[in-house]
PDB file of C-alpha atoms in Angstrom:
ATOM      1  CA  UNK G   1      19.542 -73.101  28.779  1.00 54.00           C
ATOM      2  CA  UNK G   2      16.905 -70.295  29.356  1.00 64.00           C
ATOM      3  CA  UNK G   3      19.607 -68.027  30.622  1.00 71.00           C
ATOM      4  CA  UNK G   4      21.624 -68.450  27.372  1.00 66.00           C
ATOM      5  CA  UNK G   5      18.489 -67.613  25.216  1.00 72.00           C
ATOM      6  CA  UNK G   6      17.715 -64.555  27.456  1.00 67.00           C
ATOM      7  CA  UNK G   7      21.302 -63.232  27.055  1.00 68.00           C
ATOM      8  CA  UNK G   8      21.057 -63.859  23.267  1.00 68.00           C
ATOM      9  CA  UNK G   9      17.741 -61.909  23.122  1.00 65.00           C
ATOM     10  CA  UNK G  10      19.180 -58.988  25.162  1.00 68.00           C
ATOM     11  CA  UNK G  11      22.201 -58.740  22.787  1.00 68.00           C
ATOM     12  CA  UNK G  12      20.064 -58.840  19.694  1.00 63.00           C
ATOM     13  CA  UNK G  13      17.775 -56.052  21.008  1.00 63.00           C
ATOM     14  CA  UNK G  14      20.874 -53.983  21.883  1.00 62.00           C
ATOM     15  CA  UNK G  15      22.367 -54.492  18.332  1.00 59.00           C
ATOM     16  CA  UNK G  16      19.050 -53.572  16.666  1.00 56.00           C
ATOM     17  CA  UNK G  17      18.680 -50.440  18.832  1.00 61.00           C
ATOM     18  CA  UNK G  18      22.305 -49.389  18.078  1.00 64.00           C
ATOM     19  CA  UNK G  19      21.693 -50.020  14.268  1.00 67.00           C
ATOM     20  CA  UNK G  20      18.557 -47.892  14.376  1.00 67.00           C
ATOM     21  CA  UNK G  21      20.378 -45.020  16.006  1.00 70.00           C
ATOM     22  CA  UNK G  22      23.108 -45.181  13.466  1.00 68.00           C
ATOM     23  CA  UNK G  23      20.500 -45.308  10.608  1.00 67.00           C
ATOM     24  CA  UNK G  24      18.567 -42.350  12.020  1.00 66.00           C
ATOM     25  CA  UNK G  25      21.758 -40.190  12.164  1.00 65.00           C
ATOM     26  CA  UNK G  26      22.372 -40.984   8.482  1.00 63.00           C
ATOM     27  CA  UNK G  27      18.788 -40.293   7.485  1.00 61.00           C
ATOM     28  CA  UNK G  28      18.969 -36.903   9.421  1.00 60.00           C
ATOM     29  CA  UNK G  29      21.791 -35.833   7.167  1.00 61.00           C
ATOM     30  CA  UNK G  30      20.272 -36.906   3.900  1.00 66.00           C
ATOM     31  CA  UNK G  31      18.573 -33.644   2.919  1.00 77.00           C
ATOM     32  CA  UNK G  32      19.931 -31.081   5.333  1.00 84.00           C
ATOM     33  CA  UNK G  33      21.684 -28.965   2.613  1.00 87.00           C
ATOM     34  CA  UNK G  34      18.745 -28.853   0.192  1.00 89.00           C
ATOM     35  CA  UNK G  35      16.358 -28.145   3.094  1.00 90.00           C
ATOM     36  CA  UNK G  36      18.499 -25.321   4.374  1.00 91.00           C
ATOM     37  CA  UNK G  37      18.853 -23.823   0.813  1.00 92.00           C
ATOM     38  CA  UNK G  38      15.039 -24.004   0.354  1.00 93.00           C
ATOM     39  CA  UNK G  39      14.445 -22.347   3.714  1.00 94.00           C
ATOM     40  CA  UNK G  40      17.023 -19.608   2.940  1.00 94.00           C
ATOM     41  CA  UNK G  41      15.406 -18.902  -0.429  1.00 95.00           C
ATOM     42  CA  UNK G  42      12.023 -18.566   1.175  1.00 95.00           C
ATOM     43  CA  UNK G  43      13.539 -16.418   3.898  1.00 95.00           C
ATOM     44  CA  UNK G  44      15.150 -14.082   1.352  1.00 94.00           C
ATOM     45  CA  UNK G  45      11.921 -13.840  -0.532  1.00 95.00           C
ATOM     46  CA  UNK G  46       9.998 -12.949   2.664  1.00 95.00           C
ATOM     47  CA  UNK G  47      12.642 -10.482   3.632  1.00 95.00           C
ATOM     48  CA  UNK G  48      12.333  -8.684   0.282  1.00 95.00           C
ATOM     49  CA  UNK G  49       8.525  -8.605   0.509  1.00 95.00           C
ATOM     50  CA  UNK G  50       8.601  -7.349   4.178  1.00 95.00           C
ATOM     51  CA  UNK G  51      11.093  -4.734   3.268  1.00 94.00           C
ATOM     52  CA  UNK G  52       8.677  -3.449   0.644  1.00 95.00           C
ATOM     53  CA  UNK G  53       5.680  -3.593   3.031  1.00 95.00           C
ATOM     54  CA  UNK G  54       7.651  -1.569   5.490  1.00 95.00           C
ATOM     55  CA  UNK G  55       7.909   1.252   2.836  1.00 94.00           C
ATOM     56  CA  UNK G  56       4.264   1.881   3.523  1.00 94.00           C
ATOM     57  CA  UNK G  57       4.804   2.185   7.283  1.00 94.00           C
ATOM     58  CA  UNK G  58       5.810   5.633   8.712  1.00 93.00           C
ATOM     59  CA  UNK G  59       8.029   6.104  11.645  1.00 94.00           C
ATOM     60  CA  UNK G  60       5.057   7.689  13.434  1.00 94.00           C
ATOM     61  CA  UNK G  61       3.101   4.511  12.914  1.00 94.00           C
ATOM     62  CA  UNK G  62       6.037   2.371  14.103  1.00 94.00           C
ATOM     63  CA  UNK G  63       5.918  -1.354  14.582  1.00 94.00           C
ATOM     64  CA  UNK G  64       4.767  -3.511  17.445  1.00 95.00           C
ATOM     65  CA  UNK G  65       7.547  -4.494  19.711  1.00 95.00           C
ATOM     66  CA  UNK G  66       7.164  -8.212  19.033  1.00 96.00           C
ATOM     67  CA  UNK G  67       7.547  -7.504  15.199  1.00 95.00           C
ATOM     68  CA  UNK G  68      10.809  -5.626  15.655  1.00 95.00           C
ATOM     69  CA  UNK G  69      12.040  -8.350  18.065  1.00 96.00           C
ATOM     70  CA  UNK G  70      11.344 -11.128  15.503  1.00 96.00           C
ATOM     71  CA  UNK G  71      13.108  -9.284  12.719  1.00 95.00           C
ATOM     72  CA  UNK G  72      16.100  -8.610  15.101  1.00 96.00           C
ATOM     73  CA  UNK G  73      16.340 -12.266  16.133  1.00 96.00           C
ATOM     74  CA  UNK G  74      16.002 -13.492  12.518  1.00 96.00           C
ATOM     75  CA  UNK G  75      18.841 -11.129  11.424  1.00 95.00           C
ATOM     76  CA  UNK G  76      20.907 -12.105  14.384  1.00 96.00           C
ATOM     77  CA  UNK G  77      20.524 -15.856  13.832  1.00 96.00           C
ATOM     78  CA  UNK G  78      21.280 -15.666  10.095  1.00 95.00           C
ATOM     79  CA  UNK G  79      24.422 -13.525  10.851  1.00 95.00           C
ATOM     80  CA  UNK G  80      25.695 -16.146  13.247  1.00 95.00           C
ATOM     81  CA  UNK G  81      25.212 -19.022  10.805  1.00 94.00           C
ATOM     82  CA  UNK G  82      26.828 -16.943   8.008  1.00 93.00           C
ATOM     83  CA  UNK G  83      29.882 -16.155  10.179  1.00 94.00           C
ATOM     84  CA  UNK G  84      30.149 -19.732  11.295  1.00 93.00           C
ATOM     85  CA  UNK G  85      29.910 -21.105   7.699  1.00 91.00           C
ATOM     86  CA  UNK G  86      32.619 -18.588   6.553  1.00 91.00           C
ATOM     87  CA  UNK G  87      34.821 -19.410   9.501  1.00 88.00           C
ATOM     88  CA  UNK G  88      34.462 -23.266   8.879  1.00 86.00           C
ATOM     89  CA  UNK G  89      35.044 -22.957   5.104  1.00 83.00           C
ATOM     90  CA  UNK G  90      37.857 -20.558   5.112  1.00 78.00           C
ATOM     91  CA  UNK G  91      41.254 -21.807   4.239  1.00 74.00           C
ATOM     92  CA  UNK G  92      44.191 -21.113   6.677  1.00 69.00           C
ATOM     93  CA  UNK G  93      45.776 -17.883   5.461  1.00 62.00           C
ATOM     94  CA  UNK G  94      48.837 -16.072   6.803  1.00 63.00           C
ATOM     95  CA  UNK G  95      48.155 -12.462   7.726  1.00 59.00           C
ATOM     96  CA  UNK G  96      50.110 -10.128   5.668  1.00 61.00           C
ATOM     97  CA  UNK G  97      51.203  -6.666   6.721  1.00 61.00           C
ATOM     98  CA  UNK G  98      51.204  -5.481   3.138  1.00 59.00           C
ATOM     99  CA  UNK G  99      47.450  -5.365   2.522  1.00 60.00           C
ATOM    100  CA  UNK G 100      45.079  -3.069   4.381  1.00 60.00           C
ATOM    101  CA  UNK G 101      41.549  -4.652   4.288  1.00 57.00           C
ATOM    102  CA  UNK G 102      39.990  -1.216   4.799  1.00 60.00           C
ATOM    103  CA  UNK G 103      41.609   0.049   1.607  1.00 60.00           C
ATOM    104  CA  UNK G 104      40.842  -3.085  -0.250  1.00 60.00           C
ATOM    105  CA  UNK G 105      37.008  -2.644   0.223  1.00 60.00           C
ATOM    106  CA  UNK G 106      34.291  -5.360   0.325  1.00 60.00           C
ATOM    107  CA  UNK G 107      34.641  -8.449  -1.750  1.00 65.00           C
ATOM    108  CA  UNK G 108      32.348  -8.458  -4.765  1.00 64.00           C
ATOM    109  CA  UNK G 109      29.482 -10.881  -4.804  1.00 59.00           C
ATOM    110  CA  UNK G 110      30.222 -14.152  -6.525  1.00 65.00           C
ATOM    111  CA  UNK G 111      28.394 -14.963  -9.670  1.00 64.00           C
ATOM    112  CA  UNK G 112      26.181 -17.511  -7.919  1.00 70.00           C
ATOM    113  CA  UNK G 113      25.298 -14.929  -5.228  1.00 70.00           C
ATOM    114  CA  UNK G 114      24.520 -12.290  -7.930  1.00 69.00           C
ATOM    115  CA  UNK G 115      22.343 -14.835  -9.903  1.00 74.00           C
ATOM    116  CA  UNK G 116      20.462 -15.730  -6.628  1.00 77.00           C
ATOM    117  CA  UNK G 117      19.808 -12.201  -5.765  1.00 76.00           C
ATOM    118  CA  UNK G 118      18.801 -11.184  -9.357  1.00 78.00           C
ATOM    119  CA  UNK G 119      16.431 -14.099  -9.726  1.00 80.00           C
ATOM    120  CA  UNK G 120      14.741 -13.294  -6.339  1.00 81.00           C
ATOM    121  CA  UNK G 121      14.473  -9.641  -7.400  1.00 79.00           C
ATOM    122  CA  UNK G 122      13.110 -10.642 -10.905  1.00 81.00           C
ATOM    123  CA  UNK G 123      10.507 -12.882  -9.195  1.00 82.00           C
ATOM    124  CA  UNK G 124       9.473 -10.195  -6.779  1.00 80.00           C
ATOM    125  CA  UNK G 125       9.082  -7.714  -9.697  1.00 80.00           C
ATOM    126  CA  UNK G 126       7.008 -10.040 -11.764  1.00 80.00           C
ATOM    127  CA  UNK G 127       4.674 -10.719  -8.766  1.00 79.00           C
ATOM    128  CA  UNK G 128       4.355  -7.146  -8.046  1.00 75.00           C
ATOM    129  CA  UNK G 129       3.154  -6.362 -11.596  1.00 76.00           C
ATOM    130  CA  UNK G 130       0.481  -9.139 -11.415  1.00 66.00           C
TER     131      UNK G 130
END
């Protein structure tokens, strides 16, 4: 009888553990997009502020190596995520020999991209005036 109870306890612990793992995976996904958007907004804001701070630094003064390294790594990481997201979200398209991408030029910003950039710029300008 004790062996049956022991087996039942082991199975219930296993089931509970598996349920917790599944619940954890669901909870991890709950706010990922909003958190990423928030972090990217903050990153863009900091990038604008840093860009303007660098206007005060001459080439003769330069930057410490670790500063340049962090900026390079940040740019590289963001570029990799951007290219991944573009690749994952791009519909399958047949290549056409009729269009030359070099002649076509860059794609214009979408309205949401323009709004985001303009709102960041407006916020920066208003802070700068204060």
